[in-house]
PDB file of C-alpha atoms in Angstrom:
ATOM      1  CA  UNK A 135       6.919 -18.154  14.670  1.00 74.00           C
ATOM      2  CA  UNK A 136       9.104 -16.155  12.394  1.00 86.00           C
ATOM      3  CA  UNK A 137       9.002 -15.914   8.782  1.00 93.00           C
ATOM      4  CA  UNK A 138       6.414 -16.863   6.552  1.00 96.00           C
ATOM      5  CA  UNK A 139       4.337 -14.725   3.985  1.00 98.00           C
ATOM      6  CA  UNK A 140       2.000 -12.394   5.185  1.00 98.00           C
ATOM      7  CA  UNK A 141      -0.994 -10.498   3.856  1.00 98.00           C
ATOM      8  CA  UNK A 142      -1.778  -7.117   5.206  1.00 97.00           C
ATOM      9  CA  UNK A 143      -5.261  -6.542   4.071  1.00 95.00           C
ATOM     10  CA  UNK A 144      -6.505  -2.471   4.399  1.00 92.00           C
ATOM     11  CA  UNK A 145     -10.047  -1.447   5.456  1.00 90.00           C
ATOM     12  CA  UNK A 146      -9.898   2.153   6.628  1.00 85.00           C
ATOM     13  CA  UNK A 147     -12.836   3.749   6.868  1.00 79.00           C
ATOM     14  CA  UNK A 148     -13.412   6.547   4.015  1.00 76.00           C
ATOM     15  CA  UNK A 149     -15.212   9.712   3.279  1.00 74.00           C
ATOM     16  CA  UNK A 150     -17.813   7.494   1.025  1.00 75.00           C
ATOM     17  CA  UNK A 151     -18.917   4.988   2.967  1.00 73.00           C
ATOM     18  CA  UNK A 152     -17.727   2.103   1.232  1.00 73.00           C
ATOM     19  CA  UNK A 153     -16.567   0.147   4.532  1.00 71.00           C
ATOM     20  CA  UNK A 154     -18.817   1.317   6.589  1.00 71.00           C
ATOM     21  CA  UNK A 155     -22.246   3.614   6.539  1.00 66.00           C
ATOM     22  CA  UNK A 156     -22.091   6.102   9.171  1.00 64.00           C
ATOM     23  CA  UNK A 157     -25.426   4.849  10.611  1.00 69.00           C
ATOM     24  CA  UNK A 158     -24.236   0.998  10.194  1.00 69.00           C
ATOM     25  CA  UNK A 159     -21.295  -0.240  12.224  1.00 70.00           C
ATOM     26  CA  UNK A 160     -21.158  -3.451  10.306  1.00 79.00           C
ATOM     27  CA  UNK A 161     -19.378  -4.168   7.387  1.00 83.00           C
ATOM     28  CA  UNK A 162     -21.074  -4.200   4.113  1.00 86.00           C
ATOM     29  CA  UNK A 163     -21.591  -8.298   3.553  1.00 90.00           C
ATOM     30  CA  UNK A 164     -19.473  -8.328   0.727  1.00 91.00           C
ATOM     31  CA  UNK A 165     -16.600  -7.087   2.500  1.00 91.00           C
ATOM     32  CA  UNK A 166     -17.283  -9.511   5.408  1.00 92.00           C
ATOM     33  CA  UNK A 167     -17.025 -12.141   2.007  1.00 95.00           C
ATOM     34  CA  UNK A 168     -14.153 -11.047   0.861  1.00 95.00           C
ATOM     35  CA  UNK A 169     -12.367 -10.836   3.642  1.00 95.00           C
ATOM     36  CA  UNK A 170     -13.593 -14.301   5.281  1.00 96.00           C
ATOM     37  CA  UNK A 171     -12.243 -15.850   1.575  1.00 97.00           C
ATOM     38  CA  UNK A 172      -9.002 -14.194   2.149  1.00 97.00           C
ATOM     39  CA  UNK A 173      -8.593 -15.407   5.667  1.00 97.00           C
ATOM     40  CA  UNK A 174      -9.392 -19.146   4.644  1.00 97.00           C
ATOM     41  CA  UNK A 175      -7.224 -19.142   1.748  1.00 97.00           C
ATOM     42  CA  UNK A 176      -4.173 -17.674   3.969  1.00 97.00           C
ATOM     43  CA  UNK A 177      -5.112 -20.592   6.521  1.00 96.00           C
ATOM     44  CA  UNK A 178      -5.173 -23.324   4.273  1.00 96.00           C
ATOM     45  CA  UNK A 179      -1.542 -22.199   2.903  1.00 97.00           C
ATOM     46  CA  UNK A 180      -0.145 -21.871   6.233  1.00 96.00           C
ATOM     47  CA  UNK A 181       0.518 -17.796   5.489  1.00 97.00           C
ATOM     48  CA  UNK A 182      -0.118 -15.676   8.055  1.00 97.00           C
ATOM     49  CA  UNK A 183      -2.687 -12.474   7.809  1.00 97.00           C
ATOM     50  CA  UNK A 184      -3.147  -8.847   9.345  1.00 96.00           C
ATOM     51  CA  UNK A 185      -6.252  -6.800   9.085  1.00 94.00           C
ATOM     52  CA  UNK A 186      -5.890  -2.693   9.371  1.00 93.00           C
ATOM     53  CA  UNK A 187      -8.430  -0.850  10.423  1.00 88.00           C
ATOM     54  CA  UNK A 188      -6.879   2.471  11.094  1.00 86.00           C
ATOM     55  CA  UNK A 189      -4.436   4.792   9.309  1.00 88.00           C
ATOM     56  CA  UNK A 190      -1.577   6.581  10.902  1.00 90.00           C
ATOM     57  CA  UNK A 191      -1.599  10.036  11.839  1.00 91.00           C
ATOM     58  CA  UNK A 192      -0.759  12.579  11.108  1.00 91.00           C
ATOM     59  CA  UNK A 193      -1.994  11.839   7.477  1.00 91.00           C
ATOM     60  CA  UNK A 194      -1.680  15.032   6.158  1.00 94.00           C
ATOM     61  CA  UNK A 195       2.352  16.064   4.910  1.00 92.00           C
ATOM     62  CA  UNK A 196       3.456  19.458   5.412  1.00 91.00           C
ATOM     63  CA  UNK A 197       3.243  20.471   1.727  1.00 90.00           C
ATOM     64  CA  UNK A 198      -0.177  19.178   1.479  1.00 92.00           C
ATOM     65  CA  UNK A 199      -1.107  21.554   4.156  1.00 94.00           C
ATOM     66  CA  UNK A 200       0.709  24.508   2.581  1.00 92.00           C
ATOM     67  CA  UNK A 201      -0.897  23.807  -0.782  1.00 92.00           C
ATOM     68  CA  UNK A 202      -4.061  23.917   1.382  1.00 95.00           C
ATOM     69  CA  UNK A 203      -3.357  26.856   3.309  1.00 95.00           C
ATOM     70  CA  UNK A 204      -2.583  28.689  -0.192  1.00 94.00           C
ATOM     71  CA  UNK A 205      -6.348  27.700  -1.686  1.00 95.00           C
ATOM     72  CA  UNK A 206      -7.897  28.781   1.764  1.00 96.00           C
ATOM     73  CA  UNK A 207      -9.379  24.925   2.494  1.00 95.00           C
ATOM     74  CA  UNK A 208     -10.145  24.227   6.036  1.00 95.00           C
ATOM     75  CA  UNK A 209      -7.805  21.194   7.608  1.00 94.00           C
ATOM     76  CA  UNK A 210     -11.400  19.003   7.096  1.00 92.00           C
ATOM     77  CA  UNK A 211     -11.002  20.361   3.915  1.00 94.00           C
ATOM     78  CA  UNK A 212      -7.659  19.453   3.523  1.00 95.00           C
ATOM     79  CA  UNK A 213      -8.199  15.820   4.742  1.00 92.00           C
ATOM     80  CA  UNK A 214     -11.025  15.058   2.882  1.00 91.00           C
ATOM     81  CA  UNK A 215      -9.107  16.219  -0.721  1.00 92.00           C
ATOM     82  CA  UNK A 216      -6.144  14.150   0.171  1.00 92.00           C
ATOM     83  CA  UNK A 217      -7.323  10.982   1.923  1.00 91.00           C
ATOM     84  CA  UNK A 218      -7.437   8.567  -1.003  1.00 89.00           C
ATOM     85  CA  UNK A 219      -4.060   9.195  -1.939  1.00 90.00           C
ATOM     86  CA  UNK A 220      -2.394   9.346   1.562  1.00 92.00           C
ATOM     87  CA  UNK A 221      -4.457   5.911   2.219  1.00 92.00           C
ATOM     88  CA  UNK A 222      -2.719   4.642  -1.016  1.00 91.00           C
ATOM     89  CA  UNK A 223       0.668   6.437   0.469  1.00 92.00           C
ATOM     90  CA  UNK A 224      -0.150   3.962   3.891  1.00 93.00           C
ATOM     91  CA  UNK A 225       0.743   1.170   2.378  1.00 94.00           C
ATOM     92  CA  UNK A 226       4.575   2.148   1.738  1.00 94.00           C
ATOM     93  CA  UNK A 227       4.556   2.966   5.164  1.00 95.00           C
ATOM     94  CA  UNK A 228       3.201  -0.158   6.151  1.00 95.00           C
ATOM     95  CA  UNK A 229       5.148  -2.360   3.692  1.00 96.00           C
ATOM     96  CA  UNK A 230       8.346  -0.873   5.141  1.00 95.00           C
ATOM     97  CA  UNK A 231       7.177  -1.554   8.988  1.00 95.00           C
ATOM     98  CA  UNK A 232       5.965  -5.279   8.207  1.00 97.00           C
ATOM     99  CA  UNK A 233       9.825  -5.748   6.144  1.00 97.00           C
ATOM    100  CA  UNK A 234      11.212  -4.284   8.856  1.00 96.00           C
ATOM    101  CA  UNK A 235       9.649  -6.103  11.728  1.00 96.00           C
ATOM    102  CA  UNK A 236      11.307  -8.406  14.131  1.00 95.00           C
ATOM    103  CA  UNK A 237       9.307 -11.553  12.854  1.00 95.00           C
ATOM    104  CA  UNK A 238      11.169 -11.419   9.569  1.00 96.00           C
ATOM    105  CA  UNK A 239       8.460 -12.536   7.096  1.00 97.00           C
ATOM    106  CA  UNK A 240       9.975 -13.522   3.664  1.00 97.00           C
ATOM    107  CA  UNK A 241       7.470 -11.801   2.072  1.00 98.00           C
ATOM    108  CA  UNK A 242       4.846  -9.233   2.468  1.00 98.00           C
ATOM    109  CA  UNK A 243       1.876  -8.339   0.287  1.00 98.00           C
ATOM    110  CA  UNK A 244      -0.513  -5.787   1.281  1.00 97.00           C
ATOM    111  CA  UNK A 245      -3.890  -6.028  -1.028  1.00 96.00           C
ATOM    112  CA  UNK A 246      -7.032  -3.462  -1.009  1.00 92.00           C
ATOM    113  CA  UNK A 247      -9.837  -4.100   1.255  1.00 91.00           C
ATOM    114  CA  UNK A 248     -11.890  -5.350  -2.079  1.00 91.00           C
ATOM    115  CA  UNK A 249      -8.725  -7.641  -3.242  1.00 93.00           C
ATOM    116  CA  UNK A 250      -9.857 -11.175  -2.999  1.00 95.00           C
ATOM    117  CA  UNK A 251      -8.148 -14.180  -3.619  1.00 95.00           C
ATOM    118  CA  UNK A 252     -10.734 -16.617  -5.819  1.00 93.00           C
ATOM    119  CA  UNK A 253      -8.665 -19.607  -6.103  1.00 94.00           C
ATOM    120  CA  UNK A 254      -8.904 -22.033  -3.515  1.00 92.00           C
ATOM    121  CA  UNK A 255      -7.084 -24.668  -5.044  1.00 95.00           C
ATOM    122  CA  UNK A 256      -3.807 -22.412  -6.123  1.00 96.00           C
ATOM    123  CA  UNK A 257      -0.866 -21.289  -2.974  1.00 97.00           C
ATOM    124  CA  UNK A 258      -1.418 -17.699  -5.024  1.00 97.00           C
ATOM    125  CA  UNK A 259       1.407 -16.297  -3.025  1.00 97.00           C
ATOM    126  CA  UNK A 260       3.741 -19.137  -3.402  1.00 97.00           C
ATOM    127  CA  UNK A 261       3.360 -18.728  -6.945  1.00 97.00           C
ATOM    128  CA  UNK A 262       3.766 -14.620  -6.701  1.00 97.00           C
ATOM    129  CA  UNK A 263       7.082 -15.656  -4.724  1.00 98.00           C
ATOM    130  CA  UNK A 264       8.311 -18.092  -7.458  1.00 98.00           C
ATOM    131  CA  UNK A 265       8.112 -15.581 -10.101  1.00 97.00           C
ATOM    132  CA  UNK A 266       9.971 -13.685  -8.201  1.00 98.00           C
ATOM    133  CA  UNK A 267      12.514 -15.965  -7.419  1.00 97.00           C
ATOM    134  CA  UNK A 268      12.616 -17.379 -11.555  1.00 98.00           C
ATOM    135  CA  UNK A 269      12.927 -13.716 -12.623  1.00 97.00           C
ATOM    136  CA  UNK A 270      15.655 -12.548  -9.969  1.00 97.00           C
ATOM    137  CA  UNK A 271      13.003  -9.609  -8.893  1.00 97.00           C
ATOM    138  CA  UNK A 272      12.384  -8.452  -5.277  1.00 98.00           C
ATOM    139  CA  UNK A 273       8.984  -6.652  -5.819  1.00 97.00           C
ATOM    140  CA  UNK A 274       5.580  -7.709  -8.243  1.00 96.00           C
ATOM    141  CA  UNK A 275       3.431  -4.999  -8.879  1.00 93.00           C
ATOM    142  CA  UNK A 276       0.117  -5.180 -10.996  1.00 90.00           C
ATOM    143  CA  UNK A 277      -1.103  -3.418 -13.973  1.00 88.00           C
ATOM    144  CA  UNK A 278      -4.155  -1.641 -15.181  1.00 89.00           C
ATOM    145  CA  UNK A 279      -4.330  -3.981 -18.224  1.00 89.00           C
ATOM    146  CA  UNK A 280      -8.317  -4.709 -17.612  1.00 87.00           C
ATOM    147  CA  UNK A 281      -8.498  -1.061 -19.012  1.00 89.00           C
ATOM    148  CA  UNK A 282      -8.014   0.909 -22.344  1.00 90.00           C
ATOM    149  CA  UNK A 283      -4.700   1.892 -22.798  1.00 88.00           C
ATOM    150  CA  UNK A 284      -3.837   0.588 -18.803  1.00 87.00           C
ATOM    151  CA  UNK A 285      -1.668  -2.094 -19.893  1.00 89.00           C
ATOM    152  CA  UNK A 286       1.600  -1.488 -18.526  1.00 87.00           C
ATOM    153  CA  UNK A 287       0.090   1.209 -16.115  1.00 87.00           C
ATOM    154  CA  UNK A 288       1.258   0.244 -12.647  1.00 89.00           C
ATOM    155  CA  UNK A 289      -1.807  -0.173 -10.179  1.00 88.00           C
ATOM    156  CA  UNK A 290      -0.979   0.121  -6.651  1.00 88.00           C
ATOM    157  CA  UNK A 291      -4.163  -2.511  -5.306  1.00 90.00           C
ATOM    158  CA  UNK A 292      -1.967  -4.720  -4.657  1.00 94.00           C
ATOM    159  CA  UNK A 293       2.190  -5.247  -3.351  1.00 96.00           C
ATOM    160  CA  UNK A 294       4.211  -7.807  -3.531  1.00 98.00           C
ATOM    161  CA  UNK A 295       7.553  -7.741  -2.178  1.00 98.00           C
ATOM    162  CA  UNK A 296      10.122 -10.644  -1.199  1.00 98.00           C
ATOM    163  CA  UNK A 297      11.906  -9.193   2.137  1.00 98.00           C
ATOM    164  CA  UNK A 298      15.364  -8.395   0.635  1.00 97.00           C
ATOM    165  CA  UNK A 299      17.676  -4.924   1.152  1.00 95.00           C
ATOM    166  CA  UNK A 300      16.651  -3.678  -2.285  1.00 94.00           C
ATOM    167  CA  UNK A 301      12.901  -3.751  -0.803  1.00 96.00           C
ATOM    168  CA  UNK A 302      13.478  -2.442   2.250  1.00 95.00           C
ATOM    169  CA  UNK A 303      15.055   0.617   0.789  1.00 92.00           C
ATOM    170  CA  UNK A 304      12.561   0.931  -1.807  1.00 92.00           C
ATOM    171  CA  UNK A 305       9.910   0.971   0.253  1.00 93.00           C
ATOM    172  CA  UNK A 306      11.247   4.122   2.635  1.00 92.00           C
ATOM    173  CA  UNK A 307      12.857   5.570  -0.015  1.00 88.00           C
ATOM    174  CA  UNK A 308       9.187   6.415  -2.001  1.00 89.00           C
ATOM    175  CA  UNK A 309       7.570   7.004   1.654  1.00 90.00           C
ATOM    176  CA  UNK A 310      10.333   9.813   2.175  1.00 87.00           C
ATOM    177  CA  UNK A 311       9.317  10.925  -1.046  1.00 85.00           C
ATOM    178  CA  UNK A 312       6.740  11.498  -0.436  1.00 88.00           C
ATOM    179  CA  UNK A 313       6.477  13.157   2.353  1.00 87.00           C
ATOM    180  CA  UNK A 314       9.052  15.641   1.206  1.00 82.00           C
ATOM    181  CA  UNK A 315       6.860  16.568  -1.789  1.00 80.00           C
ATOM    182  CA  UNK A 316       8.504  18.510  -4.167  1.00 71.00           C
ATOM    183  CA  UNK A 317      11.502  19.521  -2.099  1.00 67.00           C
ATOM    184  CA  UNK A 318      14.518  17.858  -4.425  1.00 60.00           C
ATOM    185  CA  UNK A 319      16.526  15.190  -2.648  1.00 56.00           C
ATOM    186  CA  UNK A 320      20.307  15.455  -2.803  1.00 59.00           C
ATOM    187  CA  UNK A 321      20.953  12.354  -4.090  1.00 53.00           C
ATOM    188  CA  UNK A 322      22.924  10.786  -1.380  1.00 53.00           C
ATOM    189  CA  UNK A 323      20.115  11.734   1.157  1.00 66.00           C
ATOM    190  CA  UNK A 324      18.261   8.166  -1.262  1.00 71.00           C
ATOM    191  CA  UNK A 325      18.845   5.111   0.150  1.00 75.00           C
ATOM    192  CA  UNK A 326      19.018   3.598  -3.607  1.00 74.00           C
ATOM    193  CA  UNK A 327      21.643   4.841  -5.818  1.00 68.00           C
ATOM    194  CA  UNK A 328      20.713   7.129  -8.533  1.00 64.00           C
ATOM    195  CA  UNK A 329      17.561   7.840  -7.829  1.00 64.00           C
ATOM    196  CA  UNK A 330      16.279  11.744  -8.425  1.00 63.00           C
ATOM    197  CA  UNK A 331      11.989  11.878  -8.017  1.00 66.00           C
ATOM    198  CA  UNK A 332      10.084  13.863  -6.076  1.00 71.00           C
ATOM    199  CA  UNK A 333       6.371  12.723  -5.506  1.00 75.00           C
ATOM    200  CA  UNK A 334       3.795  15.078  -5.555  1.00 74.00           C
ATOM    201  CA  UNK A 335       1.334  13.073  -6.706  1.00 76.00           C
ATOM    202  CA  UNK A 336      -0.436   9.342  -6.199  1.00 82.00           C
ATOM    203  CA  UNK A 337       1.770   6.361  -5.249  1.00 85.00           C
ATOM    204  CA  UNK A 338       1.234   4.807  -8.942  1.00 84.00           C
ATOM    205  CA  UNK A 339       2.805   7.588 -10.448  1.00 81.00           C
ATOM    206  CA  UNK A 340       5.507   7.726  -7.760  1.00 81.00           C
ATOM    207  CA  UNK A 341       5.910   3.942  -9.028  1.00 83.00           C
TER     208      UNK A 341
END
């Protein structure tokens, strides 16, 4: 069916081990928690849910393998230093594929693989998609207010975005950012007016 509000839920495995040990195929049980929650609460609400597993490749951008190159790393090297933000960068990616996709979902929220949702008896993303609707807004981020000084600090652990035009462009616009690094954009080669970044950095700064 089309439509709907789906949650695209990221386990990738990572250079640490926190999804899974090398010598342990298995998910750690908490994951296997968390994600089971998230799966019954997206059930219950009649939402629909994806699981990735795997990020696209190639992961590494062409200035990230220059700025390599210049400090004499090794491509392992290279990948290794970069992962956790190009994993972060995956979700842009993905959040512009899901907004894009033929089944038309009216909203899309893509949460860490430790995100999980602890109320039961609350339609969490309803609500997330009413304040959106109340405020006029077409994306809900998160902030870092659970730290010193974070309040008002995007945090990139979660997305929330309502499947409009503005979102859509958003979404490849910081992508293409991205992966153009700190090459300035003319700015009619953005998608949204006005716009001037370059992102040579993590996604929450990009943000």
């Amino acid at each position: 069916e089309k439509g709907g509000i789906l949650l695209v839920q990221l386990v990738f495995p990572d250079k640490y081990g926190d999804w899974i040990q090398p010598e342990n195929t298995e998910r750690p049980q908490w994951l296997r928690a968390v994600l089971s929650t998230n799966r019954a609460h997206v059930r219950s609400n009649g939402h629909k849910m994806a699981l990735r597993s795997r990020a696209s490749e190639p992961q590494l951008t062409p200035w990230q393998i220059e700025r390599c190159n210049r400090e004499g790393q090794s491509m392992e090297q290279c990948q290794s230093a970069n992962e956790r933000d190009n994993y972060n960068w995956e979700k842009h990616l993905m959040m512009s594929d899901y907004l894009e996709n033929p089944a038309q979902f009216s909203h899309v929220v893509i949460m860490d693989a430790d995100a999980a949702l602890v109320r039961p008896d609350h339609d969490t993303f309803a609500l997330m998609a009413a304040v959106l609707d109340a405020q006029g807004k077409d994306i809900l981020l998160t902030d870092e207010d659970w730290m010193i000084n974070g309040k008002g600090r995007i945090n990139g652990g979660i997305l929330f975005a309502k499947n409009t035009e503005f979102s859509r462009m958003f979404f490849r616009d910081t992508f293409d950012a991205h992966l153009r690094g700190d090459v300035p954009w003319e700015r009619r080669a953005w998608r949204l007016k006005g716009q001037k970044s370059v992102c040579v950095s993590n996604e929450q700064i990009c943000l």
